[in-house]
Amino acid sequence: MALKMVKGSIDRMFDKNLQDLVRGIRNHKEDEAKYISQCIDEIKQELKQDNIAVKANAVCKLTYLQMLGYDISWAAFNIIEVMSASKFTFKRIGYLAASQCFHEGTDVIMLTTNQIRKDLSSPNQYDTGVALTGLSCFVTPDLARDLANDIMTLMSHTKPYIRKKAVLIMYKVFLKYPESLRPAFPRLKEKLEDPDPGVQSAAVNVICELARRNPKNYLSLAPLFFKLMTSSTNNWVLIKIIKLFGALTPLEPRLGKKLIEPLTNLIHSTSAMSLLYECVNTVICVFFFSQLCVQKLRILIEDSDQNLKYLGLLAMSKILKTHPKSVQSHKDLILQCLDDKDESIRLRALDLLYGMVSKKNLMEIVKKLMIHVDKAEGTTYRDELLTKIIDICSQSNYQYITNFEWYISILVELTRLEGTRHGCERIILSKSMCRSAVIDVLFSNQTLEAMLRPKVTTLPGHIQAVYVQNMVKLYASILQQKEQAGEKEAAQEITQLMIERLPQFVQSADLEVQERASCILQLIKYIQKLQAKEVPVAEEVIALFAGELNPVAPKAQKKVPVPEGLDLDAWINEPPSDSESEDEKPKTIFHEEEQRHSRHRQPEIDEEELARRREARKQEQANNPFYIKSSPSPQKRYQDTPGVEHIPVVQIDLSVPLKVPGMPMSDQYVKLEEERRHKQKLEKDKKKKKQKKEKRGKHHRHNSLHTESEEDIAPAHHVDIITEEMPENALPSDEDDKDPNDPYKALDIDLDKPLADSEKLPVQRHRNVETLKSPDSEVPLVEKKSKKPKKKEKKHKDKERDKGKKKEKEKKVVEEEEDEVKKKSSKHKKKKHKKEKEEKSKDKKKSKKKSHPSEEEPPESVQNGTLEDEPLPVSSCSKPLRFSQGNLQHDSQVTVSVIFENKSTSFLKSMELNVLDSLNTKMLRPEGSSVHDGIPVPFQLPPGISNEAQFVFTLQSIVMAQKLKGTLSFIVKDDEGSTHEKLDFKLHFSCASYLITTPCYSDAFAKLLESGDLHMSSIKVDGISISFQHLLAKICFHHHFSVVERVDSCASMYSRSIQGHHVCLLVKKGENSVSIDGKCNDSTLLSNLLDEMKETLSKC
Amino acid sequence: MQFMLLFSRQGKLRLQKWYVPLSDKEKKKITRELVQTVLARKPKMCSFLEWRDLKIVYKRYASLYFCCAIEDQDNELITLEIIHRYVELLDKYFGSVCELDIIFNFEKAYFILDEFLLGGEVQETSKKNVLKAIEQADLLQEVSTSSFSGHSVSMVGWDSETSCSSKLLEGIL
């Protein structure tokens, strides 16, 4: 042994340590990979040695290599070995390596449970600390479940160093194992008032994080946090608290008022920018608007520190949403930021501009932006500018644009820039989106289209498709003009041009473009024929575009409820079985296409074809619920369809005398616009003078849909503002906004409800790595899986609000009772039910000897009681009151907590609960009161509220189930006055409710059976159809047993009563029956238990 | 905080701490992307950027970039404060810390970080307490074995990259 040690340390002298490795890597720059693979080989050798120091050194090196990007998952087991070293030095390295490279997928992680538990309870606080730190990085749902209880205990450790770590890590545990939140929360809450500031701030951190995700469950903590906020001087803590209030206030508006003062004080007094920023940010987001904040923000923006400037702008953009006016007054400052040398600041300022435009200043702002576009150096920034200009102009369906000629000219200028591809796309898209405008501004459009033409075919398909469509629109209006002007020649020329240019689109690789183009081509050819016959066509062509074709809202499809009986997943046609038929299809497509091309010279056929397609399309539209309904004439409908049009528009060469605006055109528009406005103003003034009652600008506006916020500016063009189409039967709700995968959703848990027994954290159990599959560990799973028959669930639905997964178990208990209730009470509106829960308070003994559960029972563990309830028809009172109960055991005392829920619409007060004592079970009353006195419930219940009260009972014997009758008296207060009401109920203490689920090991179990001082009894139940697994789960769940061992369809189970009786069961499942043999110190208890069990099982 | 990365001006990762579970592949991808983005920023730019749905807060100290990813609602300024505090802690511990210290004693750098942050939240706001905890833990370590070297770094063979030895706190950018 000694020799081995010596040998080990000699070996070590030749091993590379971390420093050597790092140095070596640096010295082998050229062949780094080779060097490292050598090192890894050495490390593998080192890991094979027994010396833990060598292993630790190897693991340390691996951790470094992992950072360089090398996979070290193969060494996971070695890392665990190092973690379990007894020396802190090595343990530390092991945990570090684990925290760097373990993740949920690491399978050996389950081997660490026991080691971590051991370290957590180590007398050395640094061992515990290092385990907690490591765990925070790689905690998995399994680890969280198994260790939650240990960590919770550590929250009350004597050393603040451990407490604060335990508190912080609880957050990770909650995320992985939401069931732990409710049991752990009371203790977490206590930590808010911990004497150590570090622990306190950790608790604030955790609760703040929890509350940010699900604020409504934390409203009750508001007063406590308010106290903290006004007393704390720690900025870190203050920031968290303010954040928390930011989350709470929207739910409880009264908080806002209370917070104004302290927040304002902080804003005035603090010198810490981070705190100031947090205050301002929170204030503007959730509380109220204050000029003070805007002033402070201005100071931030004016600061020379880029970071503050950035944040100031960011916060401004939040104000913008609610109080655009107050931001607009800082336009100067924001425009100034556009010149900042930091791109991210410029982008922020751009965002702000978006919200600052109005009809009045749009032109001015865009002009300024155009200058920036010219100056912009990077293409990304320029693209961003382009996009922003278009966004700004097109927001709210071009609400702010008063002069579309101006806008088009801007677009033209933008396209002239050496724009990137992206920019072009945006422009064209945007152009086509404002097609209604396009018609108004036809002439300038001509140039635009012409300019774009050469590039068009290089654009992506979806743009081309829109583009093609617009061509026709344009064509139609030109045609009309020409015809009206009597220029037949010119009209024919345009038609000819269209026919010449369209084929390039017909050949497009994009199907949509192809289809649209070929349709249009045929249409135009037809027009050409008519033109040749001198038939006036323009009216009809224009008619194609009459009527409005609104875009379909993006969510439309989702909003249509699926009709009954429609299975969207069903095949419409059976999928083709062999590949042959598939092969044929493409052929026919090509065939058709060829025909199409050949038809170019045969216009008659085209017509037919066209008609046929039209027909087909009509058909399709008729079947399409999204298609717009308002199309009176088939013709119109046709035109909307695939696009049609063509544009080639426009003869550029025409160089028409139309005034084609030159380059600085947009500026001209600005001037024009100013003049126009000026004129309007004059006019208006005149009108005013004449005291005409008519509204200003009415003549100009007709039906324009603008909601004129700035009435003095009339738009130059009338543009219909499009709204998105929704199907008629769209569902109004917007459920789609919630992400079902949100990990925080699981933490949406009501913390004010009392704990159910089923919720208690799993108590430490012995768990051998090798016997992972022991029935012990399976139990919880089984419980979760077991399902109640549906019927019950349904009945229950209306009653239980959903509280998340968590409550499911609890619900089940309630359900059962409910069933009973239903039978008895039929029509009464009043219902109550109760639930009993019992828990042993944990603090008593910290069981160190869990290994022999049969002898020394750890007092912690949970028990379910049964409850019962009885619906009492309470006369006239129409308010259902509901309560449920749970109980906590204390030696021969049982605490029953009762939840009172006011389901009525009236206020309930002066509640008093009284129980008729039995010999065995008595309610504990204050000294001096008689057995007939009730115990007042210490609160009142507004409508819809529930609250919990606890009552203590003393018990003599637990071998028999107990039923106590009781009465709740209360005063109902509503508009009409107050009435006195009573509600009778029964409290049912079943024998099973005195049992504590206690794990037991097979050897101890065997000893117990052999001891021979147990009484035996057995039952047999027939007609059991549920699986054995479920059966066991039921027994575990309802009767608080745990499985000791299970072999095929036979299992031994164990439980223990609060007075120390051992109860052993042997459960055997036959074909259709189950037999249960039981052994217990007390024969009465056993037979009662078995009776209860029989009842449960016979319900299956 | 979702994660913290330390990397050099050359883009070499010096430290990484992930507070959210991600696969190695994803981590590498994020690291690569972020290092590129951050290194491309000009010195005078502000320390924040929006990246995916996170906010990145970074700061350069001499040759090292400290880079944190926080969530949308988190406070950027306090995150900068966290970074700075961490550098101060390193500085106190190593005594005028430089990049080399962190390279050679990267495990110490992790230990300090772990005492300061836990699960992405600040666990100890007092510098004194953090250092005390680390020193005591180190003491424990010295007792059990003296062979792991402390914090003196030999500079042999490092002339080529002198930037690595410039003091972080003196090189705040």
PDB file of C-alpha atoms in Angstrom, chain A residues 797-924:
ATOM      1  CA  LYS A 797     -64.550  20.220 -14.356  1.00  0.00           C
ATOM      2  CA  ASP A 798     -66.710  23.128 -13.622  1.00  0.00           C
ATOM      3  CA  LYS A 799     -65.638  23.188 -10.110  1.00  0.00           C
ATOM      4  CA  GLU A 800     -61.969  23.154 -10.140  1.00  0.00           C
ATOM      5  CA  ARG A 801     -60.339  25.997 -11.807  1.00  0.00           C
ATOM      6  CA  ASP A 802     -57.313  24.794 -13.439  1.00  0.00           C
ATOM      7  CA  LYS A 803     -54.295  25.213 -11.486  1.00  0.00           C
ATOM      8  CA  GLY A 804     -51.763  23.489 -13.535  1.00  0.00           C
ATOM      9  CA  LYS A 805     -50.576  20.015 -13.346  1.00  0.00           C
ATOM     10  CA  LYS A 806     -49.755  20.322  -9.794  1.00  0.00           C
ATOM     11  CA  LYS A 807     -53.135  20.131  -8.526  1.00  0.00           C
ATOM     12  CA  GLU A 808     -54.089  17.099 -10.370  1.00  0.00           C
ATOM     13  CA  LYS A 809     -53.438  14.723  -7.637  1.00  0.00           C
ATOM     14  CA  GLU A 810     -55.255  16.801  -5.220  1.00  0.00           C
ATOM     15  CA  LYS A 811     -58.154  16.986  -7.501  1.00  0.00           C
ATOM     16  CA  LYS A 812     -58.524  13.330  -7.608  1.00  0.00           C
ATOM     17  CA  VAL A 813     -59.047  13.163  -3.965  1.00  0.00           C
ATOM     18  CA  VAL A 814     -61.619  15.791  -4.151  1.00  0.00           C
ATOM     19  CA  GLU A 815     -63.307  14.123  -7.015  1.00  0.00           C
ATOM     20  CA  GLU A 816     -64.116  11.129  -5.086  1.00  0.00           C
ATOM     21  CA  GLU A 817     -65.751  12.989  -2.421  1.00  0.00           C
ATOM     22  CA  GLU A 818     -67.598  14.929  -4.839  1.00  0.00           C
ATOM     23  CA  ASP A 819     -69.085  11.833  -6.205  1.00  0.00           C
ATOM     24  CA  GLU A 820     -70.499  10.979  -2.929  1.00  0.00           C
ATOM     25  CA  VAL A 821     -71.840  14.368  -2.581  1.00  0.00           C
ATOM     26  CA  LYS A 822     -73.607  14.204  -5.809  1.00  0.00           C
ATOM     27  CA  LYS A 823     -75.434  11.128  -4.893  1.00  0.00           C
ATOM     28  CA  LYS A 824     -76.799  12.584  -1.820  1.00  0.00           C
ATOM     29  CA  SER A 825     -77.514  16.069  -2.612  1.00  0.00           C
ATOM     30  CA  SER A 826     -78.821  16.322  -6.057  1.00  0.00           C
ATOM     31  CA  LYS A 827     -80.278  19.731  -6.394  1.00  0.00           C
ATOM     32  CA  HIS A 828     -78.776  21.912  -3.839  1.00  0.00           C
ATOM     33  CA  LYS A 829     -76.677  24.644  -4.983  1.00  0.00           C
ATOM     34  CA  LYS A 830     -74.707  24.607  -1.887  1.00  0.00           C
ATOM     35  CA  LYS A 831     -71.976  22.239  -1.822  1.00  0.00           C
ATOM     36  CA  LYS A 832     -69.092  21.860   0.184  1.00  0.00           C
ATOM     37  CA  HIS A 833     -66.400  19.552   0.304  1.00  0.00           C
ATOM     38  CA  LYS A 834     -63.486  18.928   2.265  1.00  0.00           C
ATOM     39  CA  LYS A 835     -60.362  17.352   2.044  1.00  0.00           C
ATOM     40  CA  GLU A 836     -58.202  16.218   4.743  1.00  0.00           C
ATOM     41  CA  LYS A 837     -54.586  16.166   4.616  1.00  0.00           C
ATOM     42  CA  GLU A 838     -52.239  15.304   7.206  1.00  0.00           C
ATOM     43  CA  GLU A 839     -48.659  15.986   7.428  1.00  0.00           C
ATOM     44  CA  LYS A 840     -46.234  15.473  10.092  1.00  0.00           C
ATOM     45  CA  SER A 841     -44.297  18.480  10.828  1.00  0.00           C
ATOM     46  CA  LYS A 842     -40.826  17.833   9.851  1.00  0.00           C
ATOM     47  CA  ASP A 843     -38.746  19.666  12.238  1.00  0.00           C
ATOM     48  CA  LYS A 844     -39.055  17.210  14.981  1.00  0.00           C
ATOM     49  CA  LYS A 845     -36.500  14.636  14.326  1.00  0.00           C
ATOM     50  CA  LYS A 846     -34.112  14.827  11.529  1.00  0.00           C
ATOM     51  CA  SER A 847     -34.149  11.228  10.813  1.00  0.00           C
ATOM     52  CA  LYS A 848     -30.732   9.996  10.438  1.00  0.00           C
ATOM     53  CA  LYS A 849     -31.622   6.420  10.602  1.00  0.00           C
ATOM     54  CA  LYS A 850     -33.867   6.017   7.758  1.00  0.00           C
ATOM     55  CA  SER A 851     -32.282   2.825   6.840  1.00  0.00           C
ATOM     56  CA  HIS A 852     -34.419   0.923   9.252  1.00  0.00           C
ATOM     57  CA  PRO A 853     -37.764   2.275   8.742  1.00  0.00           C
ATOM     58  CA  SER A 854     -39.365  -0.582  10.445  1.00  0.00           C
ATOM     59  CA  GLU A 855     -37.869   0.320  13.740  1.00  0.00           C
ATOM     60  CA  GLU A 856     -37.395   4.000  13.819  1.00  0.00           C
ATOM     61  CA  GLU A 857     -39.833   5.803  11.800  1.00  0.00           C
ATOM     62  CA  PRO A 858     -38.862   9.067  10.423  1.00  0.00           C
ATOM     63  CA  PRO A 859     -41.701  11.279  11.298  1.00  0.00           C
ATOM     64  CA  GLU A 860     -41.668  13.122   8.070  1.00  0.00           C
ATOM     65  CA  SER A 861     -43.884  11.887   5.455  1.00  0.00           C
ATOM     66  CA  VAL A 862     -47.137  12.534   4.181  1.00  0.00           C
ATOM     67  CA  GLN A 863     -50.395  11.118   4.635  1.00  0.00           C
ATOM     68  CA  ASN A 864     -53.543  11.469   2.893  1.00  0.00           C
ATOM     69  CA  GLY A 865     -56.608  11.611   4.669  1.00  0.00           C
ATOM     70  CA  THR A 866     -59.863  11.056   3.263  1.00  0.00           C
ATOM     71  CA  LEU A 867     -62.363  13.307   3.512  1.00  0.00           C
ATOM     72  CA  GLU A 868     -65.693  13.504   3.249  1.00  0.00           C
ATOM     73  CA  ASP A 869     -68.165  15.817   3.046  1.00  0.00           C
ATOM     74  CA  GLU A 870     -71.636  16.105   2.945  1.00  0.00           C
ATOM     75  CA  PRO A 871     -73.616  18.439   1.066  1.00  0.00           C
ATOM     76  CA  LEU A 872     -75.974  20.256   2.991  1.00  0.00           C
ATOM     77  CA  PRO A 873     -78.894  21.710   1.508  1.00  0.00           C
ATOM     78  CA  VAL A 874     -79.026  24.998   2.929  1.00  0.00           C
ATOM     79  CA  SER A 875     -82.364  26.380   2.612  1.00  0.00           C
ATOM     80  CA  SER A 876     -82.914  29.528   0.755  1.00  0.00           C
ATOM     81  CA  CYS A 877     -79.413  30.663   0.537  1.00  0.00           C
ATOM     82  CA  SER A 878     -78.262  30.595  -2.999  1.00  0.00           C
ATOM     83  CA  LYS A 879     -74.607  30.913  -2.402  1.00  0.00           C
ATOM     84  CA  PRO A 880     -72.591  27.860  -2.694  1.00  0.00           C
ATOM     85  CA  LEU A 881     -69.839  27.742  -0.244  1.00  0.00           C
ATOM     86  CA  ARG A 882     -67.186  25.281  -0.634  1.00  0.00           C
ATOM     87  CA  PHE A 883     -64.574  24.116   1.656  1.00  0.00           C
ATOM     88  CA  SER A 884     -61.991  21.496   1.765  1.00  0.00           C
ATOM     89  CA  GLN A 885     -59.747  20.438   4.511  1.00  0.00           C
ATOM     90  CA  GLY A 886     -56.491  18.818   5.261  1.00  0.00           C
ATOM     91  CA  ASN A 887     -54.905  17.771   8.509  1.00  0.00           C
ATOM     92  CA  LEU A 888     -51.597  17.761  10.112  1.00  0.00           C
ATOM     93  CA  GLN A 889     -50.788  15.207  12.696  1.00  0.00           C
ATOM     94  CA  HIS A 890     -49.011  15.784  15.859  1.00  0.00           C
ATOM     95  CA  ASP A 891     -48.714  12.723  18.014  1.00  0.00           C
ATOM     96  CA  SER A 892     -52.231  12.239  19.228  1.00  0.00           C
ATOM     97  CA  GLN A 893     -53.320  15.559  17.867  1.00  0.00           C
ATOM     98  CA  VAL A 894     -54.445  16.143  14.357  1.00  0.00           C
ATOM     99  CA  THR A 895     -54.608  19.510  12.757  1.00  0.00           C
ATOM    100  CA  VAL A 896     -57.274  19.789  10.140  1.00  0.00           C
ATOM    101  CA  SER A 897     -56.994  22.621   7.713  1.00  0.00           C
ATOM    102  CA  VAL A 898     -60.180  23.590   6.057  1.00  0.00           C
ATOM    103  CA  ILE A 899     -60.376  25.648   2.942  1.00  0.00           C
ATOM    104  CA  PHE A 900     -63.428  27.805   2.743  1.00  0.00           C
ATOM    105  CA  GLU A 901     -64.362  28.960  -0.659  1.00  0.00           C
ATOM    106  CA  ASN A 902     -67.150  31.384  -1.168  1.00  0.00           C
ATOM    107  CA  LYS A 903     -68.839  30.427  -4.387  1.00  0.00           C
ATOM    108  CA  SER A 904     -71.668  32.832  -3.994  1.00  0.00           C
ATOM    109  CA  THR A 905     -71.868  36.456  -4.940  1.00  0.00           C
ATOM    110  CA  SER A 906     -72.409  37.697  -1.427  1.00  0.00           C
ATOM    111  CA  PHE A 907     -70.104  38.555   1.372  1.00  0.00           C
ATOM    112  CA  LEU A 908     -69.743  35.993   4.149  1.00  0.00           C
ATOM    113  CA  LYS A 909     -68.742  36.917   7.632  1.00  0.00           C
ATOM    114  CA  SER A 910     -68.852  35.813  11.279  1.00  0.00           C
ATOM    115  CA  MET A 911     -68.187  32.227  10.374  1.00  0.00           C
ATOM    116  CA  GLU A 912     -68.082  29.778  13.227  1.00  0.00           C
ATOM    117  CA  LEU A 913     -67.222  26.139  12.994  1.00  0.00           C
ATOM    118  CA  ASN A 914     -68.454  23.687  15.521  1.00  0.00           C
ATOM    119  CA  VAL A 915     -68.113  19.944  15.787  1.00  0.00           C
ATOM    120  CA  LEU A 916     -69.932  17.453  17.891  1.00  0.00           C
ATOM    121  CA  ASP A 917     -67.123  15.720  19.759  1.00  0.00           C
ATOM    122  CA  SER A 918     -67.017  11.990  20.066  1.00  0.00           C
ATOM    123  CA  LEU A 919     -65.417  10.101  22.908  1.00  0.00           C
ATOM    124  CA  ASN A 920     -62.421   9.386  20.843  1.00  0.00           C
ATOM    125  CA  THR A 921     -61.999  12.542  18.863  1.00  0.00           C
ATOM    126  CA  LYS A 922     -62.443  16.012  20.244  1.00  0.00           C
ATOM    127  CA  MET A 923     -61.943  19.404  18.838  1.00  0.00           C
ATOM    128  CA  LEU A 924     -59.486  21.444  20.817  1.00  0.00           C
TER     129      LEU A 924
END
